[in-house]
Short mmCIF file of C-alpha atoms in Angstrom, two decimals:
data_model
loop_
_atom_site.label_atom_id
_atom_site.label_comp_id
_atom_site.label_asym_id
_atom_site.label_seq_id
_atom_site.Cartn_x
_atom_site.Cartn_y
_atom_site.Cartn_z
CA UNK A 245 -30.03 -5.13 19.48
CA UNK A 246 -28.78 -2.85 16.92
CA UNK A 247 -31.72 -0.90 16.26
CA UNK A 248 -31.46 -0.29 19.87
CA UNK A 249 -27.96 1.05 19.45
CA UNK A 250 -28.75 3.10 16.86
CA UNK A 251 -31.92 4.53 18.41
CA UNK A 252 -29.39 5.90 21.00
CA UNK A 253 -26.80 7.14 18.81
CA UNK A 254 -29.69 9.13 16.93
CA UNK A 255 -30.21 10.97 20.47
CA UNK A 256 -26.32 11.64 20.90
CA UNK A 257 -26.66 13.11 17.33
CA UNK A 258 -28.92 15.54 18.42
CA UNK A 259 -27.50 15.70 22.46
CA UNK A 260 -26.65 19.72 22.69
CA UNK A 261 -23.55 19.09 24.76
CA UNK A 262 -21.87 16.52 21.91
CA UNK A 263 -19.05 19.14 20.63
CA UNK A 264 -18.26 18.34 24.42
CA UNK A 265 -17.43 14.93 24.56
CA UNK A 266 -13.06 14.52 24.66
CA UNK A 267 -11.23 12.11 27.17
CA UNK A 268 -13.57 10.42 29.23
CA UNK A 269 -16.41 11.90 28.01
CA UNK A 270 -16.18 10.36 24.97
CA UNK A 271 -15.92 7.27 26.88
CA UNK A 272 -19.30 8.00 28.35
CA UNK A 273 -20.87 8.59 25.00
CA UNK A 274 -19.49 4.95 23.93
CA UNK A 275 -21.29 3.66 27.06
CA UNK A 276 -24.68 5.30 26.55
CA UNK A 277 -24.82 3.63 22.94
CA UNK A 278 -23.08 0.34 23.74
CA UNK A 279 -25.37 0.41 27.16
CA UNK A 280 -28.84 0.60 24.99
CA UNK A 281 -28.16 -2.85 24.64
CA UNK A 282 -29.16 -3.79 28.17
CA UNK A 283 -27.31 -7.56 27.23
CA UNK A 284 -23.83 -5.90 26.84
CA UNK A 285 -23.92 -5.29 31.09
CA UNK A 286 -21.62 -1.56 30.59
CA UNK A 287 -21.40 -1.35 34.90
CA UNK A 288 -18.11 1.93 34.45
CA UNK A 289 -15.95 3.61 32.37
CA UNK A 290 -13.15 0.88 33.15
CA UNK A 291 -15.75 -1.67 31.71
CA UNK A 292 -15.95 0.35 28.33
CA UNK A 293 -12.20 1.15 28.69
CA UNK A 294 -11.61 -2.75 28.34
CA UNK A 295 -14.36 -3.16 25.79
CA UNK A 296 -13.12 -0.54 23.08
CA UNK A 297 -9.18 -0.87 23.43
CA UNK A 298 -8.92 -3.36 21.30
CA UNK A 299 -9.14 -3.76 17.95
CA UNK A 300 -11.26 -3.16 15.50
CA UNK A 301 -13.30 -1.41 18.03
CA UNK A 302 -11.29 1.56 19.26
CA UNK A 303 -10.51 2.47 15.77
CA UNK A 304 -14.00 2.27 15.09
CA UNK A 305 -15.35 4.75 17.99
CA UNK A 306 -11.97 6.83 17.01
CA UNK A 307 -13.64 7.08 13.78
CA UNK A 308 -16.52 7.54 14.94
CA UNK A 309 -15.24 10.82 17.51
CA UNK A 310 -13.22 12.15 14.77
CA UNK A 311 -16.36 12.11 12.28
CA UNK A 312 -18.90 13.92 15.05
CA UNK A 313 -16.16 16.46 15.28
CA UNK A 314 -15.71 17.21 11.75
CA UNK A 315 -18.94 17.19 10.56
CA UNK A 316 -21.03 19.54 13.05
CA UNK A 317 -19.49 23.31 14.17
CA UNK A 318 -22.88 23.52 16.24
CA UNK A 319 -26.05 22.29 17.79
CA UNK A 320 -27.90 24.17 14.80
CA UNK A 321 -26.22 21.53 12.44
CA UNK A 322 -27.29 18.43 14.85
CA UNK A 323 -30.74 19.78 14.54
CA UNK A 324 -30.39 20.48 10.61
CA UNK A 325 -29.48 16.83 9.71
CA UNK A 326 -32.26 15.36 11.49
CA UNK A 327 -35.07 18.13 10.07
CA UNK A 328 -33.25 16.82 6.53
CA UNK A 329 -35.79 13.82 6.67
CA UNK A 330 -39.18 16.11 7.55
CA UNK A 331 -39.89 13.87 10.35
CA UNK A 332 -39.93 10.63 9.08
CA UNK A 333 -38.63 8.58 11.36
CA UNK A 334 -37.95 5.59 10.10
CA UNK A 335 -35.62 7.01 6.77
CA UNK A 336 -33.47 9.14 9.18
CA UNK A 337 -32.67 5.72 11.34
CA UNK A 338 -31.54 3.95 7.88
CA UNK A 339 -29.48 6.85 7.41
CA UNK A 340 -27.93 7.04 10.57
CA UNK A 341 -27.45 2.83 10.04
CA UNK A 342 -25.73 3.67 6.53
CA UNK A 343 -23.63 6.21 7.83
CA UNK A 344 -22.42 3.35 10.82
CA UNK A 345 -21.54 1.35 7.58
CA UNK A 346 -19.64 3.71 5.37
CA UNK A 347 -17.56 4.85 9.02
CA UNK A 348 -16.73 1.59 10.05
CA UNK A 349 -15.36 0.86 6.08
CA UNK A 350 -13.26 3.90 5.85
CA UNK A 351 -9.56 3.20 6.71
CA UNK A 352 -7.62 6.30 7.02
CA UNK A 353 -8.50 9.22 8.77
CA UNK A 354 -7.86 12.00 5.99
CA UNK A 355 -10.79 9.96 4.44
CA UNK A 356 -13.04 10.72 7.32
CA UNK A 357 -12.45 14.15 7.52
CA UNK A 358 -13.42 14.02 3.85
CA UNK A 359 -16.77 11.71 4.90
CA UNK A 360 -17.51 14.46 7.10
CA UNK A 361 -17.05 17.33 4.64
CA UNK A 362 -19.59 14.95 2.57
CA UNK A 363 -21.83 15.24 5.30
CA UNK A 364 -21.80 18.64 5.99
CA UNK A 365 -22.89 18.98 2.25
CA UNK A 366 -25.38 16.96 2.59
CA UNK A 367 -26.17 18.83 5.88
CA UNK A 368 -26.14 22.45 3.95
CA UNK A 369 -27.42 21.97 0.64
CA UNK A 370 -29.76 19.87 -1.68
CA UNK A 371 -27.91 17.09 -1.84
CA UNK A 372 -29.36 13.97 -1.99
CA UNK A 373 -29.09 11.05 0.03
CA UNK A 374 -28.76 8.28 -2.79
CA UNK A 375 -26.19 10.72 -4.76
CA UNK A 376 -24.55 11.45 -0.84
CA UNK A 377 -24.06 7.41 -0.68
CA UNK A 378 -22.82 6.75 -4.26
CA UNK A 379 -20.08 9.69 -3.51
CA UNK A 380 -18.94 8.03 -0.60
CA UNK A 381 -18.24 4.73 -2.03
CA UNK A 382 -15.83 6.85 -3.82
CA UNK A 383 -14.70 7.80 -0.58
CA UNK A 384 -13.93 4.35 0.51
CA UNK A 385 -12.61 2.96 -2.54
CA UNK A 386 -10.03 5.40 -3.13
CA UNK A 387 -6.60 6.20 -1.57
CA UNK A 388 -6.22 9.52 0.58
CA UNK A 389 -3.65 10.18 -2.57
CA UNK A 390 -5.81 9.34 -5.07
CA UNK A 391 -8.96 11.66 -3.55
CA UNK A 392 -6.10 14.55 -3.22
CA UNK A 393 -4.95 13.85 -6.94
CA UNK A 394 -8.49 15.35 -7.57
CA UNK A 395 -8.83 17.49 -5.66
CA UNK A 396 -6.12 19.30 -6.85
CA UNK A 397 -7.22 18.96 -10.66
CA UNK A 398 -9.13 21.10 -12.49
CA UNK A 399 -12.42 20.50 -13.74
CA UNK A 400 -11.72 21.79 -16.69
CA UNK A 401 -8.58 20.26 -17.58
CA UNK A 402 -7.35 17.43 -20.09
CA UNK A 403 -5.01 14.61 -18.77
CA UNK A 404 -3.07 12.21 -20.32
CA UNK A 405 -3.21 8.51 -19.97
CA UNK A 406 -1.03 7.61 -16.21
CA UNK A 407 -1.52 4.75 -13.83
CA UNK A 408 -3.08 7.51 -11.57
CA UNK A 409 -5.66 8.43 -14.47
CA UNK A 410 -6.01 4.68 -15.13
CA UNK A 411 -6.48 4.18 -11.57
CA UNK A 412 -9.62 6.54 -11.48
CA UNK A 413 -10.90 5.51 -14.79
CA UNK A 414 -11.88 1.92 -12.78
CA UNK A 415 -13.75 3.85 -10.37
CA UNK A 416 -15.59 5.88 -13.09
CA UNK A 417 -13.93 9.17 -11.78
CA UNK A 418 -12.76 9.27 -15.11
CA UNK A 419 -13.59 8.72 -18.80
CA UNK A 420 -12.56 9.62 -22.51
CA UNK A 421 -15.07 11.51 -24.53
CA UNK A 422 -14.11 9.68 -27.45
CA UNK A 423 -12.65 5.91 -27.21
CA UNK A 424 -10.05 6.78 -29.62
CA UNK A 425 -8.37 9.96 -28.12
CA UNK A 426 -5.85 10.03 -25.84
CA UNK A 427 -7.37 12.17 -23.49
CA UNK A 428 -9.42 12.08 -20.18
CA UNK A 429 -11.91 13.71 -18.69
CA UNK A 430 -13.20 14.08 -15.28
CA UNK A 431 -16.58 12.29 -15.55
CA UNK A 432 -19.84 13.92 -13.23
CA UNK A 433 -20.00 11.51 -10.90
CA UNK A 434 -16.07 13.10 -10.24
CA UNK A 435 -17.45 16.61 -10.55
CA UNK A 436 -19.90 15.58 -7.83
CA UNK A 437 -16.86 14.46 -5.66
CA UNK A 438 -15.02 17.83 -5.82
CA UNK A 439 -18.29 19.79 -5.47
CA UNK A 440 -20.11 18.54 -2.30
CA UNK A 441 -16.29 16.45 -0.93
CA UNK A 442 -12.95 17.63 -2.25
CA UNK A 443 -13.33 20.90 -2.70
CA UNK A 444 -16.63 21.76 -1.04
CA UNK A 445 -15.30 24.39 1.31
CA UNK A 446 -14.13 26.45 -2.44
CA UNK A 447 -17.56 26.74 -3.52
CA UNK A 448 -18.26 26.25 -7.26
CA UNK A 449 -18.46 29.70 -8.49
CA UNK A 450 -21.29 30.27 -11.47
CA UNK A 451 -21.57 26.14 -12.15
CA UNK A 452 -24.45 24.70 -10.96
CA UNK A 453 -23.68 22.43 -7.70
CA UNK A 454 -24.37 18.50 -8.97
CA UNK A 455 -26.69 17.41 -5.90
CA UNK A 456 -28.85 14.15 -7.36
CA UNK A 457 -28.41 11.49 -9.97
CA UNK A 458 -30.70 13.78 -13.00
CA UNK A 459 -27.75 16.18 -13.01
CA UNK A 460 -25.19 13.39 -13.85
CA UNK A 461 -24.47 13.25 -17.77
CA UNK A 462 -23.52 9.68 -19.00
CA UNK A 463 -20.25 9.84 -21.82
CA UNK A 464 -21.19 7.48 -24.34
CA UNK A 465 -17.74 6.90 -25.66
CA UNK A 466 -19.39 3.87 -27.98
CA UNK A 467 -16.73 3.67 -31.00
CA UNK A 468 -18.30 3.21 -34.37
CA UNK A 469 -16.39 -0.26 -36.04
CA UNK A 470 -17.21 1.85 -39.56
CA UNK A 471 -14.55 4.68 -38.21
CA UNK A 472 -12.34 1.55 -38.21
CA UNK A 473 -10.70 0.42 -41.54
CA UNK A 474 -12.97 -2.76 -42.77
CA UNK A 475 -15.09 -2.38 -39.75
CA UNK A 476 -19.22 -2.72 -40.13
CA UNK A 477 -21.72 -1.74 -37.01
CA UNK A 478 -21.52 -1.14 -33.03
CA UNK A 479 -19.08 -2.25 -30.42
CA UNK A 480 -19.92 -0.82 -27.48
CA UNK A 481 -16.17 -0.59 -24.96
CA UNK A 482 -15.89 -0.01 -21.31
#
């Protein structure tokens, strides 16, 4: 049933006329994917009118309208994402399914508009798909406040210990260099963020764009016990 489902929304994806859909329309794109389920019995618009006004579901397809708006300024980019998997068939339907996930987990629509800015990096440069889904668990785990906390930081920057920084330190946004400073840094997988998310629409000047897990650099903030008075060996932290 869902393949189904998503066999038609792959179509809409690509459906020249999709920057179209508002109102009703939109309405009738919910029915042509709902409707490729031939046991869900979509007779009218008044029939998918009862179906998606109520929750979760609306919020779901407003999600959903709000994420296809976002995310493609033409038919050129519906085209693009689909030529992103060279024909193979069967990897662009898992990413279409994945994408279905990471929409319906989202819960605020600032973070959908960022989803979408994700997408259209994926979309317009080498990112890849297993470093595009790692940065969007991001997405989902953090608050709209928390995403624009770093987007508004600079890469380059040191920052003092704050329940904000702590925050972001249990998502491994951040990280100290060294377990016994004071400081944090932004680690790559938050560089990652700001380049293809946050601040995607900026650019990122003469630094190389992180697209792909072999251009994340692990800290290895281990702390040597021997730096500690009447300490011997390892401990690893963190």
């Amino acid at each position: 049933m869902l393949d189904r489902q998503i066999a038609k929304l792959k179509s809409i994806m690509l459906d020249e006329d999709l920057k179209k859909y508002a109102g009703d329309a939109f309405l009738n794109l919910i029915s042509c994917v709902i409707s490729a389920d031939p046991i869900a019995g979509i007779k009218s618009i008044e029939d998918v009118k009862n179906l998606v006004f109520h929750f979760p579901t609306i919020i779901f397809w407003d999600k959903m309208k709000r994420f296809f708006q976002k995310t493609f300024y033409n038919y050129e980019e519906q085209v693009k994402l689909a030529a992103k998997f060279s024909g193979d068939n069967r990897k662009y339907t898992e990413f279409v399914k994945r994408l279905i996930y990471t929409i319906d987990k989202i819960d605020d629509d600032e973070k959908v508009d960022y989803f979408a800015t994700l997408t259209r990096s994926f979309l317009l440069t080498d990112l890849k798909p297993d470093l595009f889904f790692k940065l969007s668990k991001f997405i989902t785990m953090c608050t709209p406040q928390e995403l624009e906390y770093l987007r508004e930081m600079s890469v380059s920057d040191d920052f003092q210990n704050s329940a904000m920084v702590f925050a972001l330190y249990q998502y491994g946004l951040f990280a100290r260099e060294v377990m016994l400073n004071e400081e944090y840094n932004f680690t790559y997988f938050a560089i990652a963020l700001k380049d293809n998310c946050l601040n995607f629409n900026e650019g990122v000047g003469s630094r190389k764009r992180i697209t792909c897990y072999d251009d994340i650099k692990v800290i290895d903030n281990s702390l040597l016990l021997e730096e500690i008075p009447g300490g011997d060996g390892i401990a690893r932290f963190g």
